[in-house]
Short mmCIF file of C-alpha atoms and ligand atoms in Angstrom, two decimals:
data_model
loop_
_atom_site.label_atom_id
_atom_site.label_comp_id
_atom_site.label_asym_id
_atom_site.label_seq_id
_atom_site.Cartn_x
_atom_site.Cartn_y
_atom_site.Cartn_z
CA MET A 1 -7.07 20.70 10.14
CA PRO A 2 -9.59 21.80 7.61
CA LYS A 3 -7.90 21.34 4.32
CA PRO A 4 -7.99 24.77 2.84
CA LEU A 5 -9.54 25.52 -0.80
CA PHE A 6 -7.23 25.69 -2.71
CA ALA A 7 -6.86 22.88 -3.01
CA ALA A 8 -10.46 22.35 -4.26
CA PRO A 9 -9.69 22.40 -8.47
CA LEU A 10 -7.94 19.75 -8.44
CA LEU A 11 -10.48 17.86 -5.61
CA LEU A 12 -13.92 18.89 -8.60
CA LEU A 13 -12.16 18.55 -11.64
CA THR A 14 -12.04 14.75 -10.86
CA LEU A 15 -15.67 14.91 -9.64
CA ALA A 16 -16.55 16.25 -13.37
CA PRO A 17 -17.89 13.59 -14.05
CA PHE A 18 -19.79 12.72 -11.77
CA ALA A 19 -20.79 16.10 -10.85
CA ALA A 20 -24.74 15.21 -10.94
CA SER A 21 -24.25 12.90 -8.73
CA ALA A 22 -21.87 13.79 -6.40
CA ALA A 23 -21.37 16.06 -3.79
CA PRO A 24 -17.94 18.50 -4.49
CA LEU A 25 -15.36 18.06 -1.90
CA ALA A 26 -17.21 14.26 -0.10
CA PRO A 27 -15.48 13.19 2.38
CA THR A 28 -12.62 10.28 2.03
CA ILE A 29 -11.96 7.09 3.53
CA ILE A 30 -15.20 6.85 5.24
CA GLY A 31 -15.30 3.90 8.55
CA GLY A 32 -11.00 3.71 8.24
CA GLU A 33 -8.73 3.82 10.87
CA GLN A 34 -5.26 5.16 11.14
CA SER A 35 -2.85 2.92 9.55
CA PRO A 36 0.18 1.48 11.13
CA GLN A 37 3.03 4.27 10.38
CA GLY A 38 5.75 2.64 7.99
CA ALA A 39 2.92 -0.39 7.21
CA TYR A 40 3.41 0.89 3.62
CA PRO A 41 6.27 1.79 2.24
CA TRP A 42 5.21 1.92 -1.28
CA MET A 43 2.30 3.79 -0.70
CA ALA A 44 2.54 7.16 -3.02
CA ALA A 45 0.80 10.53 -2.88
CA VAL A 46 0.33 12.12 -6.15
CA VAL A 47 0.52 16.39 -5.23
CA VAL A 48 0.56 18.90 -8.02
CA HIS A 49 4.17 18.97 -8.62
CA GLY A 50 6.60 21.93 -6.46
CA GLY A 51 2.88 22.12 -4.51
CA ASN A 52 3.16 21.76 -0.02
CA ALA A 53 2.29 17.47 -0.07
CA TYR A 54 -0.94 17.89 2.37
CA LEU A 55 -1.87 20.82 0.41
CA THR A 56 -2.31 19.57 -3.17
CA GLN A 57 -2.65 15.51 -3.03
CA TYR A 58 -4.87 14.84 -4.91
CA CYS A 59 -4.13 11.13 -5.90
CA GLY A 60 -3.81 8.11 -4.46
CA ALA A 61 -0.96 6.47 -5.90
CA THR A 62 1.33 2.31 -5.94
CA LEU A 63 4.67 1.93 -5.95
CA ILE A 64 5.63 -1.31 -8.46
CA HIS A 65 8.00 -1.11 -10.10
CA PRO A 66 11.41 1.51 -9.07
CA ARG A 67 10.42 3.22 -12.33
CA TRP A 68 7.01 4.02 -12.48
CA ALA A 69 2.89 4.42 -9.89
CA LEU A 70 -0.33 2.92 -10.56
CA THR A 71 -2.76 5.41 -10.35
CA ALA A 72 -6.04 6.08 -11.61
CA ALA A 73 -6.91 7.13 -15.65
CA HIS A 74 -9.15 9.90 -14.26
CA CYS A 75 -5.87 11.15 -11.77
CA PHE A 76 -4.55 12.73 -15.64
CA LEU A 77 -7.41 15.67 -16.23
CA ASP A 78 -6.12 18.31 -16.64
CA LEU A 79 -8.28 21.76 -16.18
CA ASN A 80 -10.78 22.01 -19.16
CA GLY A 81 -11.34 18.76 -17.77
CA HIS A 82 -9.38 16.99 -21.10
CA LEU A 83 -6.73 14.16 -20.56
CA ASN A 84 -3.13 15.63 -20.16
CA PRO A 85 -0.29 12.00 -19.74
CA GLN A 86 1.74 15.60 -19.02
CA LEU A 87 -0.03 17.16 -15.67
CA ALA A 88 2.92 18.44 -13.73
CA VAL A 89 2.90 15.87 -10.48
CA ASP A 90 4.59 14.75 -8.11
CA LEU A 91 4.49 11.14 -5.69
CA VAL A 92 5.38 11.04 -2.14
CA ILE A 93 6.07 7.84 -2.19
CA GLY A 94 6.35 5.96 1.49
CA ARG A 95 5.13 8.53 4.16
CA SER A 96 1.92 8.10 6.37
CA ASP A 97 1.79 12.01 7.54
CA LEU A 98 1.49 14.52 4.17
CA TRP A 99 2.04 17.81 7.54
CA TYR A 100 4.48 16.72 10.07
CA GLY A 101 6.61 13.97 8.06
CA SER A 102 9.68 13.57 5.83
CA ASP A 103 10.10 10.27 5.80
CA GLY A 104 10.09 8.44 2.41
CA VAL A 105 10.46 10.61 -0.83
CA ARG A 106 9.01 12.65 -2.92
CA VAL A 107 10.29 12.45 -6.82
CA GLU A 108 8.45 14.37 -10.06
CA SER A 109 6.82 12.11 -13.32
CA VAL A 110 8.04 12.47 -16.42
CA GLY A 111 4.96 11.47 -17.59
CA ALA A 112 1.94 8.85 -17.68
CA GLN A 113 0.99 5.72 -19.49
CA ILE A 114 -3.00 6.79 -19.98
CA TYR A 115 -4.66 2.96 -20.60
CA PRO A 116 -5.97 3.64 -24.44
CA GLY A 117 -9.01 1.56 -23.61
CA PHE A 118 -9.63 4.44 -21.09
CA SER A 119 -13.07 6.34 -21.23
CA LEU A 120 -14.04 9.12 -18.89
CA TYR A 121 -18.02 7.83 -21.08
CA THR A 122 -18.28 4.75 -19.22
CA MET A 123 -15.21 4.61 -16.64
CA ASP A 124 -14.07 1.47 -18.03
CA GLY A 125 -10.47 0.77 -17.73
CA ASP A 126 -9.79 3.93 -15.31
CA LEU A 127 -5.57 2.83 -14.72
CA ALA A 128 -2.33 5.56 -15.65
CA LEU A 129 1.11 4.20 -15.46
CA VAL A 130 3.15 7.04 -13.50
CA GLU A 131 6.78 7.23 -14.97
CA LEU A 132 9.15 9.11 -11.73
CA ALA A 133 13.10 11.29 -13.01
CA GLN A 134 14.61 8.46 -10.91
CA PRO A 135 14.02 4.97 -9.92
CA VAL A 136 13.12 4.72 -5.90
CA THR A 137 14.48 1.95 -4.98
CA SER A 138 14.38 2.15 -0.87
CA GLN A 139 10.69 1.91 -1.19
CA GLY A 140 9.97 -1.79 -2.25
CA VAL A 141 7.18 -2.07 -4.28
CA LEU A 142 3.64 -3.58 -4.99
CA ARG A 143 3.14 -7.00 -6.41
CA LEU A 144 0.17 -6.43 -8.31
CA LEU A 145 -2.55 -9.34 -8.29
CA GLY A 146 -2.68 -11.52 -11.61
CA PRO A 147 -2.55 -13.00 -13.68
CA SER A 148 -4.42 -11.80 -17.04
CA ALA A 149 -5.82 -15.37 -18.18
CA ILE A 150 -8.07 -15.12 -14.85
CA ASP A 151 -10.57 -12.50 -16.58
CA GLY A 152 -12.50 -11.06 -14.28
CA THR A 153 -12.60 -13.75 -11.39
CA LEU A 154 -9.74 -12.11 -9.33
CA PRO A 155 -10.72 -11.35 -7.29
CA ALA A 156 -13.60 -13.21 -5.88
CA ALA A 157 -16.57 -12.08 -4.24
CA GLY A 158 -16.23 -12.32 0.18
CA SER A 159 -12.86 -12.18 -0.12
CA SER A 160 -11.56 -9.10 2.75
CA ALA A 161 -9.82 -6.01 0.89
CA LEU A 162 -7.85 -3.00 2.34
CA ALA A 163 -8.54 0.01 1.33
CA LEU A 164 -6.22 3.41 1.25
CA GLY A 165 -6.11 6.71 1.27
CA TRP A 166 -5.53 10.50 2.79
CA GLY A 167 -9.19 12.30 2.94
CA ASP A 168 -11.76 14.29 4.87
CA THR A 169 -13.13 10.70 6.99
CA ASN A 170 -16.71 12.54 8.20
CA ILE A 171 -19.20 12.51 5.99
CA SER A 172 -21.96 13.34 8.13
CA SER A 173 -19.56 17.21 9.64
CA LEU A 174 -20.22 19.80 6.13
CA VAL A 175 -16.66 21.29 7.06
CA GLU A 176 -13.88 18.48 5.08
CA SER A 177 -11.09 17.47 8.13
CA TYR A 178 -9.11 16.52 5.81
CA PRO A 179 -6.61 13.80 7.84
CA SER A 180 -2.78 14.25 7.27
CA SER A 181 -2.16 10.99 8.26
CA LEU A 182 -3.31 7.23 5.93
CA TYR A 183 -6.46 5.61 6.92
CA GLN A 184 -7.46 2.51 5.61
CA VAL A 185 -11.20 0.62 5.83
CA THR A 186 -11.46 -4.12 5.99
CA LEU A 187 -14.17 -3.78 3.24
CA PRO A 188 -15.67 -7.37 1.58
CA VAL A 189 -15.22 -7.79 -2.25
CA VAL A 190 -18.61 -8.17 -3.84
CA ALA A 191 -20.63 -9.76 -6.96
CA SER A 192 -20.74 -7.21 -9.65
CA GLN A 193 -24.05 -8.14 -10.28
CA VAL A 194 -25.08 -7.19 -5.33
CA CYS A 195 -23.40 -3.46 -7.03
CA GLY A 196 -24.57 -3.66 -10.50
CA PRO A 197 -25.77 -3.38 -12.60
CA THR A 198 -25.66 0.17 -12.91
CA VAL A 199 -23.38 1.98 -9.99
CA ALA A 200 -24.10 6.19 -10.68
CA GLY A 201 -25.04 6.11 -14.05
CA LEU A 202 -22.42 4.03 -15.13
CA PRO A 203 -22.82 -0.28 -15.89
CA ILE A 204 -20.45 -2.55 -14.07
CA THR A 205 -17.42 -4.01 -17.06
CA ASP A 206 -15.58 -7.05 -16.33
CA ASN A 207 -12.66 -4.82 -15.72
CA MET A 208 -14.08 -3.55 -12.63
CA LEU A 209 -14.91 -4.34 -9.00
CA CYS A 210 -16.63 -2.99 -6.68
CA ALA A 211 -16.84 -3.50 -2.49
CA GLY A 212 -17.77 -2.46 0.09
CA LEU A 213 -21.00 -3.14 2.43
CA ALA A 214 -24.97 -3.64 1.97
CA ALA A 215 -25.70 -1.50 5.56
CA GLY A 216 -22.82 2.05 4.02
CA GLY A 217 -20.96 3.43 6.50
CA LYS A 218 -17.69 2.71 5.09
CA ASP A 219 -16.01 3.06 1.87
CA THR A 220 -13.53 5.11 -0.73
CA CYS A 221 -14.42 8.47 -2.16
CA GLN A 222 -13.86 11.41 -3.46
CA GLY A 223 -9.70 11.89 -2.15
CA ASP A 224 -9.24 8.17 -2.72
CA SER A 225 -9.21 7.59 -6.00
CA GLY A 226 -6.21 6.45 -8.07
CA GLY A 227 -5.42 4.55 -4.52
CA PRO A 228 -4.66 0.06 -3.65
CA LEU A 229 -7.64 -2.09 -2.97
CA LEU A 230 -5.46 -4.73 -1.73
CA VAL A 231 -5.73 -8.57 -0.77
CA GLN A 232 -3.77 -10.55 1.06
CA GLY A 233 -1.42 -13.63 -0.91
CA GLU A 234 -0.78 -17.06 0.64
CA ARG A 235 2.11 -16.15 2.57
CA GLY A 236 0.40 -12.63 3.84
CA GLU A 237 1.76 -10.19 1.65
CA TRP A 238 -0.27 -7.56 0.04
CA LEU A 239 -0.76 -7.82 -2.94
CA GLN A 240 -2.93 -5.06 -5.17
CA ALA A 241 -6.57 -5.48 -6.85
CA GLY A 242 -7.62 -2.54 -7.07
CA ILE A 243 -7.44 0.97 -7.67
CA THR A 244 -10.35 3.50 -6.28
CA SER A 245 -12.22 4.30 -9.58
CA PHE A 246 -16.02 5.64 -9.50
CA GLY A 247 -18.29 5.89 -6.57
CA GLU A 248 -21.96 7.43 -5.98
CA GLY A 249 -22.18 8.92 -2.89
CA CYS A 250 -20.32 8.18 -0.31
CA ALA A 251 -20.55 5.21 2.35
CA GLU A 252 -24.23 4.98 1.50
CA PRO A 253 -26.87 2.20 2.60
CA ASN A 254 -26.25 -0.44 -0.75
CA GLU A 255 -24.00 1.64 -2.82
CA TYR A 256 -20.92 1.07 -3.35
CA GLY A 257 -17.12 1.57 -3.99
CA VAL A 258 -15.88 1.41 -8.41
CA TYR A 259 -12.71 0.05 -7.94
CA THR A 260 -10.02 -1.03 -11.41
CA ARG A 261 -10.06 -4.90 -11.36
CA VAL A 262 -6.37 -4.48 -11.87
CA ALA A 263 -6.23 -8.27 -12.84
CA ASN A 264 -7.46 -7.87 -16.83
CA PHE A 265 -4.16 -5.39 -16.84
CA THR A 266 -1.17 -7.13 -15.99
CA SER A 267 0.35 -7.66 -19.26
CA TRP A 268 -0.54 -3.85 -20.25
CA ILE A 269 1.47 -3.21 -17.40
CA SER A 270 4.71 -5.10 -17.63
CA ASP A 271 4.24 -4.28 -21.82
CA THR A 272 4.25 -1.20 -20.43
CA ILE A 273 6.65 -0.52 -17.50
CA CYS A 274 9.78 -3.38 -18.45
CA SER A 275 12.72 -3.66 -20.40
CA SER A 276 13.02 -6.93 -21.89
CA GLU A 277 16.03 -7.06 -19.57
CA GLU A 278 13.28 -7.27 -17.08
CA ARG A 279 10.59 -9.79 -18.06
CA PRO A 280 11.55 -13.81 -16.94
CA ALA A 281 13.12 -15.66 -19.40
CA ALA A 282 10.82 -18.60 -20.12
CA THR A 283 11.01 -22.42 -18.74
CA GLN A 284 9.78 -25.92 -18.70
CA LEU A 285 6.64 -27.36 -16.97
CA ASN A 286 7.33 -31.48 -16.26
CA VAL A 287 4.59 -33.03 -14.17
CA THR A 288 5.92 -36.56 -13.39
CA LEU A 289 2.98 -37.94 -12.17
CA SER A 290 2.65 -41.58 -9.57
CA GLY A 291 -0.31 -43.19 -8.62
CA ASN A 292 -2.96 -39.28 -8.34
CA HIS A 293 0.58 -37.92 -6.56
CA ALA A 294 1.45 -35.18 -9.66
CA THR A 295 5.07 -33.71 -8.95
CA ALA A 296 5.34 -30.44 -10.95
CA THR A 297 9.11 -29.38 -11.49
CA LEU A 298 10.73 -26.00 -13.71
CA PRO A 299 14.40 -25.18 -13.89
CA ALA A 300 15.27 -22.19 -12.78
CA ALA A 301 14.14 -18.92 -15.11
CA SER A 302 17.12 -17.18 -15.33
CA GLY A 303 15.47 -12.26 -13.84
CA ALA A 304 12.07 -14.81 -12.20
CA ASN A 305 11.99 -13.80 -8.44
CA GLY A 306 8.52 -16.26 -8.53
CA TYR A 307 6.20 -18.96 -10.70
CA ARG A 308 2.91 -18.99 -10.78
CA LEU A 309 1.01 -22.52 -11.29
CA TYR A 310 -1.57 -22.46 -13.73
CA TYR A 311 -4.64 -25.03 -14.19
CA ALA A 312 -6.94 -25.35 -15.89
CA PRO A 313 -9.94 -28.39 -16.25
CA TRP A 314 -8.47 -31.01 -19.15
CA PRO A 315 -10.34 -30.95 -21.25
CA GLN A 316 -12.65 -27.43 -21.45
CA MET A 317 -9.75 -25.76 -20.62
CA SER A 318 -11.84 -23.28 -18.49
CA PRO A 319 -12.37 -22.02 -15.84
CA VAL A 320 -9.02 -21.55 -15.36
CA GLY A 321 -6.27 -21.55 -11.23
CA PHE A 322 -3.07 -20.20 -10.07
CA ILE A 323 -1.01 -20.95 -7.40
CA ASP A 324 1.52 -18.73 -6.92
CA LEU A 325 4.80 -20.89 -6.23
CA TYR A 326 6.41 -17.51 -5.16
CA GLU A 327 10.12 -18.79 -5.78
CA GLN A 328 9.37 -22.54 -5.34
CA THR A 329 10.33 -24.16 -7.87
CA SER A 330 8.88 -27.68 -7.38
CA PHE A 331 5.50 -28.65 -5.54
CA ALA A 332 3.49 -31.62 -5.50
CA ILE A 333 -0.51 -32.27 -5.31
CA ASP A 334 -2.67 -35.59 -4.80
CA LEU A 335 -5.63 -35.42 -7.47
CA PRO A 336 -8.35 -37.25 -8.31
CA ALA A 337 -9.02 -40.03 -9.19
CA GLY A 338 -9.47 -40.12 -12.81
CA SER A 339 -9.41 -36.29 -13.53
CA GLY A 340 -7.83 -34.77 -16.08
CA TRP A 341 -6.13 -30.88 -16.09
CA TYR A 342 -3.68 -29.19 -17.82
CA ALA A 343 -0.37 -26.53 -16.35
CA ALA A 344 1.89 -25.03 -17.63
CA VAL A 345 4.08 -21.98 -16.07
CA MET A 346 4.47 -18.33 -16.52
CA PRO A 347 7.81 -16.97 -14.20
CA TYR A 348 7.99 -13.18 -13.39
CA ASN A 349 9.58 -11.26 -11.42
CA ASP A 350 7.46 -9.34 -9.10
CA ASN A 351 4.86 -7.14 -10.85
CA CYS A 352 7.09 -7.98 -14.93
CA LEU A 353 5.95 -11.28 -16.54
CA GLY A 354 7.91 -13.42 -18.74
CA PRO A 355 6.43 -16.39 -21.21
CA LEU A 356 3.99 -19.33 -20.31
CA SER A 357 5.32 -21.95 -20.15
CA ASN A 358 4.37 -25.23 -22.15
CA ILE A 359 0.86 -26.60 -22.13
CA GLU A 360 1.37 -29.65 -19.43
CA THR A 361 -1.46 -32.54 -20.35
CA ILE A 362 -2.32 -34.43 -16.80
CA GLN A 363 -4.42 -37.76 -16.65
CA VAL A 364 -4.39 -38.69 -13.67
CA PRO A 365 -5.66 -42.71 -13.60
N1 LIG B 1 -14.02 9.77 -8.20
C1 LIG B 1 -13.59 9.44 -7.27
C2 LIG B 1 -11.42 10.17 -7.31
O1 LIG B 1 -11.45 11.38 -7.79
C3 LIG B 1 -13.40 8.02 -5.25
C4 LIG B 1 -14.77 8.28 -5.63
C5 LIG B 1 -15.12 6.45 -4.82
N2 LIG B 1 -16.67 6.39 -4.27
C6 LIG B 1 -16.52 5.29 -3.84
N3 LIG B 1 -18.23 5.56 -3.15
N4 LIG B 1 -16.06 5.13 -3.20
O2 LIG B 1 -11.42 10.31 -6.16
#
């Protein structure tokens, strides 16, 4: 069903910074497939307040806390091309079909927190947090790929990622055919040197990541902005690695989609959306060595539903890596003889982060 043109003003204004390079009303998820119903209960559509969910959807978002959704900053551009955190929008959460469906929940936004470092001219820091009028507890929350201590390296190039969005699925058709149901496409993450140094004339910064195929044919596109680029954790769970931000055209050969690198913003997000009661208390890391066998234990932190173990080689302290311990409070590993390490642990309560523990130094004999 073609989306009537009165949905166009909002779509066009999201294009404003790229008017010279992107075709107006270009299609959205290209080369993908329909998402299985109910697979992404925290996936949200940003729609005009009070408007029809299908006809006025213009961005994607994700529920990352019962009261907050994550989207792109440029989804809060108003009709004058100004950022307006008070833009009157609703979020439709957990409904795969925006026309035929009535599942999921629709909530009004009470305003957005646009990332203070966002620049419309560079597109750096393209993220915003949408505050909901009522908490939504029926959809679960999507966890973010963290943590911010590992700036610029997550997700690794070569990771397989999944983008979600609503919109035209046919780039070559003159008449856009916007699906009412959610679409998904699998895309490899590529190194910034592969897609850069610039995309659509904008430098690729450490706060951005690229995904796509050299051959083209698979991509996100206008209207998918604000939606997630997902990777899978050790237990197969979805983690948000990116936010659809911009590109040069869509699905073209040797061009890649550009996404906000979520891992660089997890501290700002936690600070903005979490009350002090929602943040876990501190924990203490104890490491014991028996030969080259290291055992890390920590007392459970109150309010935590998981822990991340950070590690870095001694003495240079870089690069920093991490292991998600999930709910486990002990962890054992065989380390190479003669190696040295730093380790510390950060408790989390979904996307609310606790303080970093003491840093342990480990010298393997
Ligand atoms: N800026 C677009 C939007 O507002 C997203 C563009 C993504 N482009 C791409 N080629 N991946 O919806």
